mmCIF file of C-alpha atoms in Angstrom:
data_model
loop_
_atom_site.group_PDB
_atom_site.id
_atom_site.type_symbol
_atom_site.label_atom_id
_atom_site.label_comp_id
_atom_site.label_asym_id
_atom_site.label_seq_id
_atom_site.Cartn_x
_atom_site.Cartn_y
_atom_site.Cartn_z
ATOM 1 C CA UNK A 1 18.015 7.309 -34.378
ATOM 2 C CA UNK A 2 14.273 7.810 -34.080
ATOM 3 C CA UNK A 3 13.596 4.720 -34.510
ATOM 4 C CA UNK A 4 15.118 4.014 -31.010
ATOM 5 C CA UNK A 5 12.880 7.349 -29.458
ATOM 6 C CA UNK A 6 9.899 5.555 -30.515
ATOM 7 C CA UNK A 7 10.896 2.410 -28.922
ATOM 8 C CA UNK A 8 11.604 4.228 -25.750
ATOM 9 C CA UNK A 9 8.358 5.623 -26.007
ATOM 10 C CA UNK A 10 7.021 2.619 -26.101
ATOM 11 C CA UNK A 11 8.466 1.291 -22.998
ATOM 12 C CA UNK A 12 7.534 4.353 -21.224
ATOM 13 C CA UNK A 13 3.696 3.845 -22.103
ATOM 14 C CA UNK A 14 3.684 0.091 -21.222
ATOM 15 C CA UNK A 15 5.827 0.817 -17.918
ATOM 16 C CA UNK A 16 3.062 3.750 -16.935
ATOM 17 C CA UNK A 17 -0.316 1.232 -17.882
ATOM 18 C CA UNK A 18 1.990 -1.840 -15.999
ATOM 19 C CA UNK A 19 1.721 0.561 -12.487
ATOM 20 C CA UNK A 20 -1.048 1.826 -12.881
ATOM 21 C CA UNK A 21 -2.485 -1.675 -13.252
ATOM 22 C CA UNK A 22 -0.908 -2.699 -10.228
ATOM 23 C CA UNK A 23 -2.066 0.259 -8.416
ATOM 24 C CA UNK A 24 -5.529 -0.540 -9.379
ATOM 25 C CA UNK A 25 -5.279 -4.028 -8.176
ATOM 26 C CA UNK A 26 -3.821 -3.031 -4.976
ATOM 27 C CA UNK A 27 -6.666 -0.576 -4.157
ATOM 28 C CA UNK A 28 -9.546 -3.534 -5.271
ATOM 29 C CA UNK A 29 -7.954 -5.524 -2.763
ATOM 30 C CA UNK A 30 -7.675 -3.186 0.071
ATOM 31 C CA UNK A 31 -11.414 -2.154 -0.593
ATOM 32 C CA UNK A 32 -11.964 -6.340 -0.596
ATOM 33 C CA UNK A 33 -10.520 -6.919 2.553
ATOM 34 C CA UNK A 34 -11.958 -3.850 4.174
ATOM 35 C CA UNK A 35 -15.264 -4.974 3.259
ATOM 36 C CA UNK A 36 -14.803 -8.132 4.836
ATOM 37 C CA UNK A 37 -13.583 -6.894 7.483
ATOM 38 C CA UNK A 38 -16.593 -4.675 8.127
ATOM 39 C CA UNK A 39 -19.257 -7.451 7.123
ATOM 40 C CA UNK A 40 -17.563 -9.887 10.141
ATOM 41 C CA UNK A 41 -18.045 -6.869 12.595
ATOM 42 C CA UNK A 42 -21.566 -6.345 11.862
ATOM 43 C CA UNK A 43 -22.052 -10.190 12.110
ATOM 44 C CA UNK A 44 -20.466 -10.214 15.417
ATOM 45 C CA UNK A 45 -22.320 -7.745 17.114
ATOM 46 C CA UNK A 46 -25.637 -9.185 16.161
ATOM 47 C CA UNK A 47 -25.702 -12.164 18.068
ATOM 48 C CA UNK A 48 -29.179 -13.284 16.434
ATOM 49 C CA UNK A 49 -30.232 -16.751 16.927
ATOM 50 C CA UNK A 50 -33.291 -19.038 16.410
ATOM 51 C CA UNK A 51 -35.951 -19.248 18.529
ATOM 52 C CA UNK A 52 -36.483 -22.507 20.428
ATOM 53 C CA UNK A 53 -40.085 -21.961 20.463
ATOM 54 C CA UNK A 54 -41.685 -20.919 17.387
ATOM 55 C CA UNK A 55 -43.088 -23.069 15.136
ATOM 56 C CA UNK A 56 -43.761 -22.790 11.625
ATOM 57 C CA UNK A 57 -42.773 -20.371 8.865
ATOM 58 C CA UNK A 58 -42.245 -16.906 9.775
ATOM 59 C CA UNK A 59 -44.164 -14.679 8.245
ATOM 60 C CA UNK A 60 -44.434 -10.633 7.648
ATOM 61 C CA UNK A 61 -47.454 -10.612 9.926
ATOM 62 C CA UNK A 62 -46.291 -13.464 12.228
ATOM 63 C CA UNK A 63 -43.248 -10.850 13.632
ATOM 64 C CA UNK A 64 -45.369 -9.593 17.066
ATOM 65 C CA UNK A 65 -45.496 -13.206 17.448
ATOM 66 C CA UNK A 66 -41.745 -13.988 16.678
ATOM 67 C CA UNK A 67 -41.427 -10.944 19.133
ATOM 68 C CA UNK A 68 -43.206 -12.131 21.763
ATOM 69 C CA UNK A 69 -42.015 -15.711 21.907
ATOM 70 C CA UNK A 70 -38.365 -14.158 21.336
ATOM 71 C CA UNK A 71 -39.124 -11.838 24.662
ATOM 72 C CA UNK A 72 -40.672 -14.951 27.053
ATOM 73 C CA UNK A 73 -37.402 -16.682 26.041
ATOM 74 C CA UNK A 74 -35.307 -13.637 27.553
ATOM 75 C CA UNK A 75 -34.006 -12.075 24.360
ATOM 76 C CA UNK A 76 -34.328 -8.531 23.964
ATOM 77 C CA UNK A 77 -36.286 -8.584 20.663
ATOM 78 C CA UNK A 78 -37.178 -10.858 17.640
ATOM 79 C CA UNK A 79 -37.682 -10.934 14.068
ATOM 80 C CA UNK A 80 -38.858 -12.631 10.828
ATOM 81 C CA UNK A 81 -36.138 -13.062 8.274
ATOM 82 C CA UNK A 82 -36.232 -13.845 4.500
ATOM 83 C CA UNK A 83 -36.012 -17.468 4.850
ATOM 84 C CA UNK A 84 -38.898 -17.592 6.920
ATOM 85 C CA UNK A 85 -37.266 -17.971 10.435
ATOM 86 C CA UNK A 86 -37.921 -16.464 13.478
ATOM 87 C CA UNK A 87 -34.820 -14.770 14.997
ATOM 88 C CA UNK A 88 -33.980 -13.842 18.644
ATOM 89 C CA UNK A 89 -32.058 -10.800 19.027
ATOM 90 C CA UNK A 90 -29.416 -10.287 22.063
ATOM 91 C CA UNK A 91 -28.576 -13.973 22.080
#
């Protein structure tokens, strides 16, 4: 007979690390799809695009220019990015 408690004891454990797996998995992919959820928000309401009228690479000290150029094309604002682009905000 306690050969069959151990067994059952056995199942038990596997059964409690098999839902708790599955609850872990579940919560990774709610947190997943909240997060991309959140990220395509953000991306909407930017509304950046290039300018038409700058030329060149976009540099740190280049931005009141970006700015400017961004402004005289009716944006609200502009800005250098990391890839060397100017950006229009507002677009």
């Amino acid at each position: 007979m306690p050969n069959v408690f151990k067994n059952s004891s056995k199942i038990r454990d596997s059964l409690r690390t098999s839902v708790a797996m599955v609850q872990i998995k579940f919560l990774f992919a709610l947190l997943a799809v909240m997060t991309i959820v959140l990220m395509e928000a953000n991306t909407v309401s930017a509304r950046d695009c290039l300018s038409g009228t700058f030329g060149g690479a976009c540099w740190a000290w280049s931005g009141e220019k970006c700015r400017r150029l961004c402004i005289e094309e009716g944006h609200v604002s502009g800005h250098c990015s990391g890839g060397m682009k100017c950006w229009c905000e507002g677009c």
